[in-house]
Amino acid sequence: MSTEKNTQEKVRLHIRNKNRERYDLKALVIAEPLLADHIKPNKYGDDSVDFSNPVAVKLLNKALLHHYYGIKNWDFPEDNLVPPIPGRADYLHYMADLLSQSNFGIIPDGDKITCLDIGVGANCIYPIIGVSEYGWDFIASDIDPKSIESAEKIVNDNEQLQNKVVCKLQQDPTSYFSGIISEDQKIDLTVCNPPFHSSTDEAEKGTKRKVRNLSGKKVETPELNFAGISSELICEGGESGFIHQMILESEKFSKNCYWFSTLVSKKSNLKGIYKTLGNLEVKNVKTIPMGTGNKSTRIIAWTFLSKEEQQEWRDTRWKNKSEN
């Protein structure tokens, strides 16, 4: 197994990210007029959105999706997580780069690529961005029936997502791939934003800390309903336990998928993740650093395919136009 690490954290967004520059608030208000009520001068006197207010952040995201990605209908229950779109987009852009490294520098696009989103959530954000940016097909899985129902509604309400995204309920909450991928099915990549926390108390402390960092205010009761979104934030063993089990199960589907991947929020979890991967017949591991503002995170990607199997995969599935 070869392991490639880059310890230099990138603080700027990916070069293809549509949100690299300051938000064009005037354009975003045109896309989502209700956002205007949540734009106020910050401590520097510049117009800004109150990022500690979930309603404001959701409206901002609606505007971003409409303005940059053409998604006109995006809504989900108030007790579900509101994703940071720039960071979610970065994940997919870096995975596209990873695919291009095995395809003579050309990103495979369109229906050549099928991506499995493990834990799509009610907001369906990875399929939205992946379809809009690269035309990829998606399988969107989740253990929560309400999240699947919400994601399906988003797909059905936006024509560009129809026939590109298949939502699947994971019946077994202890499984990641079983019951979602069939025995002979090929998946080009998987993405996952795992739950961070191992308990409700830990999740609430994390949210208080996040709100305090964003607003500078001490908050005793975060504006989140943890009962409604527990599967998005909390799992036994927290992020480390979740990823460990995912890696172990991925071995059973080693020939079904080219690149498995997951976000890793906590740097302290990396040592255990590398150890788990090292105990399996993994051929290559990539660590891809990402950064937005003062937050650093990373993607861990791994493959069980040999160089010869990777070559065959590319030739039979991606059909590089430059070689035809």
PDB file of N, CA and C in Angstrom, residues 107-196:
ATOM      1  N   ILE A 107     -10.893  14.919 -16.775  1.00  0.00           N
ATOM      2  CA  ILE A 107     -11.920  14.523 -15.806  1.00  0.00           C
ATOM      3  C   ILE A 107     -13.030  13.754 -16.526  1.00  0.00           C
ATOM      4  N   PRO A 108     -13.283  12.502 -16.149  1.00  0.00           N
ATOM      5  CA  PRO A 108     -14.409  11.783 -16.749  1.00  0.00           C
ATOM      6  C   PRO A 108     -15.721  12.452 -16.324  1.00  0.00           C
ATOM      7  N   ASP A 109     -16.567  12.752 -17.286  1.00  0.00           N
ATOM      8  CA  ASP A 109     -17.794  13.457 -16.936  1.00  0.00           C
ATOM      9  C   ASP A 109     -19.018  12.726 -17.484  1.00  0.00           C
ATOM     10  N   GLY A 110     -20.166  13.329 -17.269  1.00  0.00           N
ATOM     11  CA  GLY A 110     -21.412  12.745 -17.747  1.00  0.00           C
ATOM     12  C   GLY A 110     -21.703  11.410 -17.106  1.00  0.00           C
ATOM     13  N   ASP A 111     -22.467  10.578 -17.813  1.00  0.00           N
ATOM     14  CA  ASP A 111     -22.893   9.312 -17.220  1.00  0.00           C
ATOM     15  C   ASP A 111     -21.815   8.238 -17.266  1.00  0.00           C
ATOM     16  N   LYS A 112     -20.582   8.614 -17.643  1.00  0.00           N
ATOM     17  CA  LYS A 112     -19.460   7.679 -17.484  1.00  0.00           C
ATOM     18  C   LYS A 112     -19.217   7.400 -16.005  1.00  0.00           C
ATOM     19  N   ILE A 113     -19.584   8.368 -15.165  1.00  0.00           N
ATOM     20  CA  ILE A 113     -19.267   8.281 -13.740  1.00  0.00           C
ATOM     21  C   ILE A 113     -20.539   8.084 -12.917  1.00  0.00           C
ATOM     22  N   THR A 114     -20.476   7.103 -12.033  1.00  0.00           N
ATOM     23  CA  THR A 114     -21.525   6.908 -11.029  1.00  0.00           C
ATOM     24  C   THR A 114     -20.906   7.096  -9.656  1.00  0.00           C
ATOM     25  N   CYS A 115     -21.489   7.997  -8.883  1.00  0.00           N
ATOM     26  CA  CYS A 115     -20.990   8.317  -7.543  1.00  0.00           C
ATOM     27  C   CYS A 115     -22.014   7.884  -6.508  1.00  0.00           C
ATOM     28  N   LEU A 116     -21.556   7.200  -5.481  1.00  0.00           N
ATOM     29  CA  LEU A 116     -22.415   6.830  -4.350  1.00  0.00           C
ATOM     30  C   LEU A 116     -22.198   7.824  -3.222  1.00  0.00           C
ATOM     31  N   ASP A 117     -23.279   8.493  -2.819  1.00  0.00           N
ATOM     32  CA  ASP A 117     -23.243   9.419  -1.682  1.00  0.00           C
ATOM     33  C   ASP A 117     -23.800   8.680  -0.472  1.00  0.00           C
ATOM     34  N   ILE A 118     -22.930   8.382   0.484  1.00  0.00           N
ATOM     35  CA  ILE A 118     -23.336   7.656   1.688  1.00  0.00           C
ATOM     36  C   ILE A 118     -23.805   8.668   2.728  1.00  0.00           C
ATOM     37  N   GLY A 119     -25.111   8.679   3.004  1.00  0.00           N
ATOM     38  CA  GLY A 119     -25.692   9.647   3.929  1.00  0.00           C
ATOM     39  C   GLY A 119     -26.026  10.944   3.226  1.00  0.00           C
ATOM     40  N   VAL A 120     -26.842  10.857   2.199  1.00  0.00           N
ATOM     41  CA  VAL A 120     -27.157  12.031   1.372  1.00  0.00           C
ATOM     42  C   VAL A 120     -27.830  13.140   2.163  1.00  0.00           C
ATOM     43  N   GLY A 121     -28.564  12.767   3.211  1.00  0.00           N
ATOM     44  CA  GLY A 121     -29.262  13.772   4.010  1.00  0.00           C
ATOM     45  C   GLY A 121     -30.457  14.342   3.284  1.00  0.00           C
ATOM     46  N   ALA A 122     -31.213  15.159   3.983  1.00  0.00           N
ATOM     47  CA  ALA A 122     -32.429  15.733   3.413  1.00  0.00           C
ATOM     48  C   ALA A 122     -32.135  16.776   2.360  1.00  0.00           C
ATOM     49  N   ASN A 123     -30.907  17.349   2.385  1.00  0.00           N
ATOM     50  CA  ASN A 123     -30.595  18.471   1.488  1.00  0.00           C
ATOM     51  C   ASN A 123     -30.072  18.052   0.123  1.00  0.00           C
ATOM     52  N   CYS A 124     -29.639  16.805  -0.047  1.00  0.00           N
ATOM     53  CA  CYS A 124     -29.225  16.258  -1.344  1.00  0.00           C
ATOM     54  C   CYS A 124     -28.088  17.069  -1.990  1.00  0.00           C
ATOM     55  N   ILE A 125     -27.200  17.615  -1.187  1.00  0.00           N
ATOM     56  CA  ILE A 125     -26.275  18.616  -1.709  1.00  0.00           C
ATOM     57  C   ILE A 125     -25.199  18.039  -2.636  1.00  0.00           C
ATOM     58  N   TYR A 126     -24.632  16.876  -2.311  1.00  0.00           N
ATOM     59  CA  TYR A 126     -23.584  16.345  -3.190  1.00  0.00           C
ATOM     60  C   TYR A 126     -24.116  15.982  -4.573  1.00  0.00           C
ATOM     61  N   PRO A 127     -25.258  15.291  -4.680  1.00  0.00           N
ATOM     62  CA  PRO A 127     -25.795  15.036  -6.017  1.00  0.00           C
ATOM     63  C   PRO A 127     -26.093  16.310  -6.800  1.00  0.00           C
ATOM     64  N   ILE A 128     -26.626  17.329  -6.125  1.00  0.00           N
ATOM     65  CA  ILE A 128     -26.922  18.591  -6.812  1.00  0.00           C
ATOM     66  C   ILE A 128     -25.658  19.160  -7.451  1.00  0.00           C
ATOM     67  N   ILE A 129     -24.587  19.259  -6.673  1.00  0.00           N
ATOM     68  CA  ILE A 129     -23.353  19.858  -7.170  1.00  0.00           C
ATOM     69  C   ILE A 129     -22.684  18.953  -8.204  1.00  0.00           C
ATOM     70  N   GLY A 130     -22.664  17.651  -7.940  1.00  0.00           N
ATOM     71  CA  GLY A 130     -22.014  16.724  -8.869  1.00  0.00           C
ATOM     72  C   GLY A 130     -22.691  16.658 -10.226  1.00  0.00           C
ATOM     73  N   VAL A 131     -24.021  16.698 -10.233  1.00  0.00           N
ATOM     74  CA  VAL A 131     -24.755  16.712 -11.500  1.00  0.00           C
ATOM     75  C   VAL A 131     -24.543  18.048 -12.215  1.00  0.00           C
ATOM     76  N   SER A 132     -24.640  19.141 -11.464  1.00  0.00           N
ATOM     77  CA  SER A 132     -24.528  20.471 -12.066  1.00  0.00           C
ATOM     78  C   SER A 132     -23.132  20.742 -12.624  1.00  0.00           C
ATOM     79  N   GLU A 133     -22.097  20.321 -11.906  1.00  0.00           N
ATOM     80  CA  GLU A 133     -20.725  20.615 -12.309  1.00  0.00           C
ATOM     81  C   GLU A 133     -20.176  19.635 -13.343  1.00  0.00           C
ATOM     82  N   TYR A 134     -20.493  18.354 -13.188  1.00  0.00           N
ATOM     83  CA  TYR A 134     -19.843  17.331 -14.004  1.00  0.00           C
ATOM     84  C   TYR A 134     -20.803  16.408 -14.751  1.00  0.00           C
ATOM     85  N   GLY A 135     -22.095  16.517 -14.499  1.00  0.00           N
ATOM     86  CA  GLY A 135     -23.057  15.655 -15.172  1.00  0.00           C
ATOM     87  C   GLY A 135     -23.018  14.214 -14.714  1.00  0.00           C
ATOM     88  N   TRP A 136     -22.381  13.951 -13.547  1.00  0.00           N
ATOM     89  CA  TRP A 136     -22.275  12.586 -13.048  1.00  0.00           C
ATOM     90  C   TRP A 136     -23.648  12.039 -12.643  1.00  0.00           C
ATOM     91  N   ASP A 137     -23.772  10.715 -12.659  1.00  0.00           N
ATOM     92  CA  ASP A 137     -24.933  10.031 -12.090  1.00  0.00           C
ATOM     93  C   ASP A 137     -24.656   9.766 -10.608  1.00  0.00           C
ATOM     94  N   PHE A 138     -25.723   9.758  -9.816  1.00  0.00           N
ATOM     95  CA  PHE A 138     -25.576   9.552  -8.374  1.00  0.00           C
ATOM     96  C   PHE A 138     -26.534   8.495  -7.852  1.00  0.00           C
ATOM     97  N   ILE A 139     -26.018   7.721  -6.893  1.00  0.00           N
ATOM     98  CA  ILE A 139     -26.856   6.918  -6.015  1.00  0.00           C
ATOM     99  C   ILE A 139     -26.789   7.599  -4.658  1.00  0.00           C
ATOM    100  N   ALA A 140     -27.928   7.999  -4.140  1.00  0.00           N
ATOM    101  CA  ALA A 140     -27.990   8.757  -2.890  1.00  0.00           C
ATOM    102  C   ALA A 140     -28.622   7.879  -1.820  1.00  0.00           C
ATOM    103  N   SER A 141     -27.835   7.463  -0.826  1.00  0.00           N
ATOM    104  CA  SER A 141     -28.346   6.552   0.204  1.00  0.00           C
ATOM    105  C   SER A 141     -28.425   7.253   1.547  1.00  0.00           C
ATOM    106  N   ASP A 142     -29.336   6.762   2.385  1.00  0.00           N
ATOM    107  CA  ASP A 142     -29.461   7.281   3.747  1.00  0.00           C
ATOM    108  C   ASP A 142     -30.257   6.282   4.567  1.00  0.00           C
ATOM    109  N   ILE A 143     -30.027   6.287   5.893  1.00  0.00           N
ATOM    110  CA  ILE A 143     -30.758   5.379   6.777  1.00  0.00           C
ATOM    111  C   ILE A 143     -32.068   5.985   7.259  1.00  0.00           C
ATOM    112  N   ASP A 144     -32.272   7.270   7.002  1.00  0.00           N
ATOM    113  CA  ASP A 144     -33.456   7.979   7.492  1.00  0.00           C
ATOM    114  C   ASP A 144     -34.499   8.102   6.382  1.00  0.00           C
ATOM    115  N   PRO A 145     -35.663   7.473   6.532  1.00  0.00           N
ATOM    116  CA  PRO A 145     -36.700   7.535   5.487  1.00  0.00           C
ATOM    117  C   PRO A 145     -37.122   8.966   5.158  1.00  0.00           C
ATOM    118  N   LYS A 146     -37.174   9.835   6.167  1.00  0.00           N
ATOM    119  CA  LYS A 146     -37.594  11.216   5.915  1.00  0.00           C
ATOM    120  C   LYS A 146     -36.553  11.965   5.089  1.00  0.00           C
ATOM    121  N   SER A 147     -35.287  11.668   5.326  1.00  0.00           N
ATOM    122  CA  SER A 147     -34.234  12.299   4.531  1.00  0.00           C
ATOM    123  C   SER A 147     -34.317  11.850   3.074  1.00  0.00           C
ATOM    124  N   ILE A 148     -34.562  10.563   2.863  1.00  0.00           N
ATOM    125  CA  ILE A 148     -34.710  10.052   1.496  1.00  0.00           C
ATOM    126  C   ILE A 148     -35.926  10.681   0.825  1.00  0.00           C
ATOM    127  N   GLU A 149     -37.016  10.808   1.551  1.00  0.00           N
ATOM    128  CA  GLU A 149     -38.218  11.436   1.005  1.00  0.00           C
ATOM    129  C   GLU A 149     -37.936  12.879   0.589  1.00  0.00           C
ATOM    130  N   SER A 150     -37.211  13.615   1.433  1.00  0.00           N
ATOM    131  CA  SER A 150     -36.868  15.005   1.139  1.00  0.00           C
ATOM    132  C   SER A 150     -35.938  15.097  -0.066  1.00  0.00           C
ATOM    133  N   ALA A 151     -34.907  14.244  -0.099  1.00  0.00           N
ATOM    134  CA  ALA A 151     -33.966  14.254  -1.222  1.00  0.00           C
ATOM    135  C   ALA A 151     -34.676  13.922  -2.532  1.00  0.00           C
ATOM    136  N   GLU A 152     -35.577  12.950  -2.493  1.00  0.00           N
ATOM    137  CA  GLU A 152     -36.339  12.580  -3.699  1.00  0.00           C
ATOM    138  C   GLU A 152     -37.189  13.742  -4.190  1.00  0.00           C
ATOM    139  N   LYS A 153     -37.767  14.491  -3.264  1.00  0.00           N
ATOM    140  CA  LYS A 153     -38.587  15.641  -3.660  1.00  0.00           C
ATOM    141  C   LYS A 153     -37.733  16.700  -4.353  1.00  0.00           C
ATOM    142  N   ILE A 154     -36.535  16.949  -3.824  1.00  0.00           N
ATOM    143  CA  ILE A 154     -35.625  17.906  -4.459  1.00  0.00           C
ATOM    144  C   ILE A 154     -35.283  17.455  -5.873  1.00  0.00           C
ATOM    145  N   VAL A 155     -35.001  16.169  -6.030  1.00  0.00           N
ATOM    146  CA  VAL A 155     -34.684  15.628  -7.358  1.00  0.00           C
ATOM    147  C   VAL A 155     -35.870  15.809  -8.303  1.00  0.00           C
ATOM    148  N   ASN A 156     -37.054  15.453  -7.834  1.00  0.00           N
ATOM    149  CA  ASN A 156     -38.249  15.526  -8.684  1.00  0.00           C
ATOM    150  C   ASN A 156     -38.644  16.958  -9.024  1.00  0.00           C
ATOM    151  N   ASP A 157     -38.283  17.907  -8.144  1.00  0.00           N
ATOM    152  CA  ASP A 157     -38.668  19.303  -8.349  1.00  0.00           C
ATOM    153  C   ASP A 157     -37.689  20.079  -9.219  1.00  0.00           C
ATOM    154  N   ASN A 158     -36.581  19.444  -9.614  1.00  0.00           N
ATOM    155  CA  ASN A 158     -35.579  20.122 -10.445  1.00  0.00           C
ATOM    156  C   ASN A 158     -35.249  19.242 -11.646  1.00  0.00           C
ATOM    157  N   GLU A 159     -35.650  19.705 -12.811  1.00  0.00           N
ATOM    158  CA  GLU A 159     -35.568  18.886 -14.024  1.00  0.00           C
ATOM    159  C   GLU A 159     -34.162  18.373 -14.304  1.00  0.00           C
ATOM    160  N   GLN A 160     -33.149  19.182 -14.024  1.00  0.00           N
ATOM    161  CA  GLN A 160     -31.789  18.781 -14.359  1.00  0.00           C
ATOM    162  C   GLN A 160     -31.290  17.601 -13.515  1.00  0.00           C
ATOM    163  N   LEU A 161     -31.971  17.343 -12.378  1.00  0.00           N
ATOM    164  CA  LEU A 161     -31.569  16.229 -11.518  1.00  0.00           C
ATOM    165  C   LEU A 161     -32.308  14.935 -11.856  1.00  0.00           C
ATOM    166  N   GLN A 162     -33.416  15.072 -12.557  1.00  0.00           N
ATOM    167  CA  GLN A 162     -34.231  13.893 -12.875  1.00  0.00           C
ATOM    168  C   GLN A 162     -33.464  12.958 -13.802  1.00  0.00           C
ATOM    169  N   ASN A 163     -33.591  11.667 -13.550  1.00  0.00           N
ATOM    170  CA  ASN A 163     -32.888  10.612 -14.304  1.00  0.00           C
ATOM    171  C   ASN A 163     -31.373  10.642 -14.096  1.00  0.00           C
ATOM    172  N   LYS A 164     -30.909  11.457 -13.123  1.00  0.00           N
ATOM    173  CA  LYS A 164     -29.490  11.499 -12.800  1.00  0.00           C
ATOM    174  C   LYS A 164     -29.212  11.042 -11.367  1.00  0.00           C
ATOM    175  N   VAL A 165     -30.225  11.081 -10.523  1.00  0.00           N
ATOM    176  CA  VAL A 165     -30.052  10.766  -9.104  1.00  0.00           C
ATOM    177  C   VAL A 165     -31.080   9.716  -8.691  1.00  0.00           C
ATOM    178  N   VAL A 166     -30.601   8.613  -8.140  1.00  0.00           N
ATOM    179  CA  VAL A 166     -31.470   7.569  -7.603  1.00  0.00           C
ATOM    180  C   VAL A 166     -31.296   7.546  -6.090  1.00  0.00           C
ATOM    181  N   CYS A 167     -32.381   7.767  -5.367  1.00  0.00           N
ATOM    182  CA  CYS A 167     -32.328   7.772  -3.899  1.00  0.00           C
ATOM    183  C   CYS A 167     -32.691   6.389  -3.371  1.00  0.00           C
ATOM    184  N   LYS A 168     -31.870   5.887  -2.458  1.00  0.00           N
ATOM    185  CA  LYS A 168     -32.094   4.544  -1.908  1.00  0.00           C
ATOM    186  C   LYS A 168     -32.043   4.577  -0.385  1.00  0.00           C
ATOM    187  N   LEU A 169     -33.051   3.993   0.234  1.00  0.00           N
ATOM    188  CA  LEU A 169     -33.066   3.871   1.686  1.00  0.00           C
ATOM    189  C   LEU A 169     -32.198   2.699   2.108  1.00  0.00           C
ATOM    190  N   GLN A 170     -31.240   2.957   2.995  1.00  0.00           N
ATOM    191  CA  GLN A 170     -30.414   1.901   3.569  1.00  0.00           C
ATOM    192  C   GLN A 170     -31.190   1.275   4.717  1.00  0.00           C
ATOM    193  N   GLN A 171     -31.647   0.051   4.511  1.00  0.00           N
ATOM    194  CA  GLN A 171     -32.491  -0.621   5.502  1.00  0.00           C
ATOM    195  C   GLN A 171     -31.712  -1.049   6.741  1.00  0.00           C
ATOM    196  N   ASP A 172     -30.427  -1.304   6.568  1.00  0.00           N
ATOM    197  CA  ASP A 172     -29.581  -1.754   7.682  1.00  0.00           C
ATOM    198  C   ASP A 172     -28.693  -0.605   8.128  1.00  0.00           C
ATOM    199  N   PRO A 173     -28.960   0.003   9.280  1.00  0.00           N
ATOM    200  CA  PRO A 173     -28.181   1.168   9.714  1.00  0.00           C
ATOM    201  C   PRO A 173     -26.724   0.862  10.022  1.00  0.00           C
ATOM    202  N   THR A 174     -26.343  -0.423  10.064  1.00  0.00           N
ATOM    203  CA  THR A 174     -24.945  -0.779  10.317  1.00  0.00           C
ATOM    204  C   THR A 174     -24.170  -0.998   9.020  1.00  0.00           C
ATOM    205  N   SER A 175     -24.855  -0.886   7.874  1.00  0.00           N
ATOM    206  CA  SER A 175     -24.209  -1.129   6.577  1.00  0.00           C
ATOM    207  C   SER A 175     -24.025   0.170   5.806  1.00  0.00           C
ATOM    208  N   TYR A 176     -23.068   0.154   4.913  1.00  0.00           N
ATOM    209  CA  TYR A 176     -22.763   1.312   4.070  1.00  0.00           C
ATOM    210  C   TYR A 176     -22.986   0.985   2.596  1.00  0.00           C
ATOM    211  N   PHE A 177     -22.554  -0.206   2.187  1.00  0.00           N
ATOM    212  CA  PHE A 177     -22.622  -0.605   0.789  1.00  0.00           C
ATOM    213  C   PHE A 177     -23.598  -1.761   0.561  1.00  0.00           C
ATOM    214  N   SER A 178     -23.662  -2.696   1.507  1.00  0.00           N
ATOM    215  CA  SER A 178     -24.591  -3.821   1.382  1.00  0.00           C
ATOM    216  C   SER A 178     -26.020  -3.300   1.309  1.00  0.00           C
ATOM    217  N   GLY A 179     -26.791  -3.835   0.364  1.00  0.00           N
ATOM    218  CA  GLY A 179     -28.171  -3.393   0.199  1.00  0.00           C
ATOM    219  C   GLY A 179     -28.310  -2.180  -0.693  1.00  0.00           C
ATOM    220  N   ILE A 180     -27.182  -1.556  -1.039  1.00  0.00           N
ATOM    221  CA  ILE A 180     -27.188  -0.389  -1.926  1.00  0.00           C
ATOM    222  C   ILE A 180     -26.506  -0.725  -3.252  1.00  0.00           C
ATOM    223  N   ILE A 181     -25.335  -1.359  -3.173  1.00  0.00           N
ATOM    224  CA  ILE A 181     -24.611  -1.782  -4.367  1.00  0.00           C
ATOM    225  C   ILE A 181     -24.896  -3.248  -4.627  1.00  0.00           C
ATOM    226  N   SER A 182     -25.287  -3.576  -5.850  1.00  0.00           N
ATOM    227  CA  SER A 182     -25.520  -4.979  -6.197  1.00  0.00           C
ATOM    228  C   SER A 182     -24.178  -5.667  -6.462  1.00  0.00           C
ATOM    229  N   GLU A 183     -24.228  -6.994  -6.531  1.00  0.00           N
ATOM    230  CA  GLU A 183     -23.004  -7.792  -6.594  1.00  0.00           C
ATOM    231  C   GLU A 183     -22.124  -7.453  -7.790  1.00  0.00           C
ATOM    232  N   ASP A 184     -22.733  -7.146  -8.942  1.00  0.00           N
ATOM    233  CA  ASP A 184     -21.952  -6.895 -10.154  1.00  0.00           C
ATOM    234  C   ASP A 184     -21.946  -5.419 -10.563  1.00  0.00           C
ATOM    235  N   GLN A 185     -22.407  -4.525  -9.683  1.00  0.00           N
ATOM    236  CA  GLN A 185     -22.512  -3.106 -10.007  1.00  0.00           C
ATOM    237  C   GLN A 185     -21.169  -2.409  -9.868  1.00  0.00           C
ATOM    238  N   LYS A 186     -20.889  -1.466 -10.759  1.00  0.00           N
ATOM    239  CA  LYS A 186     -19.653  -0.697 -10.703  1.00  0.00           C
ATOM    240  C   LYS A 186     -19.946   0.735 -10.255  1.00  0.00           C
ATOM    241  N   ILE A 187     -19.160   1.213  -9.277  1.00  0.00           N
ATOM    242  CA  ILE A 187     -19.263   2.571  -8.754  1.00  0.00           C
ATOM    243  C   ILE A 187     -17.889   3.219  -8.917  1.00  0.00           C
ATOM    244  N   ASP A 188     -17.838   4.378  -9.527  1.00  0.00           N
ATOM    245  CA  ASP A 188     -16.551   5.001  -9.788  1.00  0.00           C
ATOM    246  C   ASP A 188     -15.960   5.685  -8.554  1.00  0.00           C
ATOM    247  N   LEU A 189     -16.823   6.242  -7.726  1.00  0.00           N
ATOM    248  CA  LEU A 189     -16.342   6.843  -6.489  1.00  0.00           C
ATOM    249  C   LEU A 189     -17.455   6.900  -5.464  1.00  0.00           C
ATOM    250  N   THR A 190     -17.071   6.946  -4.205  1.00  0.00           N
ATOM    251  CA  THR A 190     -18.030   7.154  -3.119  1.00  0.00           C
ATOM    252  C   THR A 190     -17.621   8.417  -2.375  1.00  0.00           C
ATOM    253  N   VAL A 191     -18.618   9.126  -1.848  1.00  0.00           N
ATOM    254  CA  VAL A 191     -18.353  10.296  -1.004  1.00  0.00           C
ATOM    255  C   VAL A 191     -19.167  10.145   0.272  1.00  0.00           C
ATOM    256  N   CYS A 192     -18.679  10.750   1.333  1.00  0.00           N
ATOM    257  CA  CYS A 192     -19.372  10.646   2.611  1.00  0.00           C
ATOM    258  C   CYS A 192     -18.957  11.781   3.532  1.00  0.00           C
ATOM    259  N   ASN A 193     -19.935  12.368   4.189  1.00  0.00           N
ATOM    260  CA  ASN A 193     -19.680  13.351   5.244  1.00  0.00           C
ATOM    261  C   ASN A 193     -20.145  12.708   6.548  1.00  0.00           C
ATOM    262  N   PRO A 194     -19.254  12.011   7.250  1.00  0.00           N
ATOM    263  CA  PRO A 194     -19.685  11.190   8.380  1.00  0.00           C
ATOM    264  C   PRO A 194     -20.132  12.016   9.582  1.00  0.00           C
ATOM    265  N   PRO A 195     -20.953  11.420  10.447  1.00  0.00           N
ATOM    266  CA  PRO A 195     -21.310  12.101  11.703  1.00  0.00           C
ATOM    267  C   PRO A 195     -20.047  12.372  12.518  1.00  0.00           C
ATOM    268  N   PHE A 196     -19.995  13.554  13.146  1.00  0.00           N
ATOM    269  CA  PHE A 196     -18.795  13.915  13.927  1.00  0.00           C
ATOM    270  C   PHE A 196     -18.794  13.290  15.307  1.00  0.00           C
TER     271      PHE A 196
END
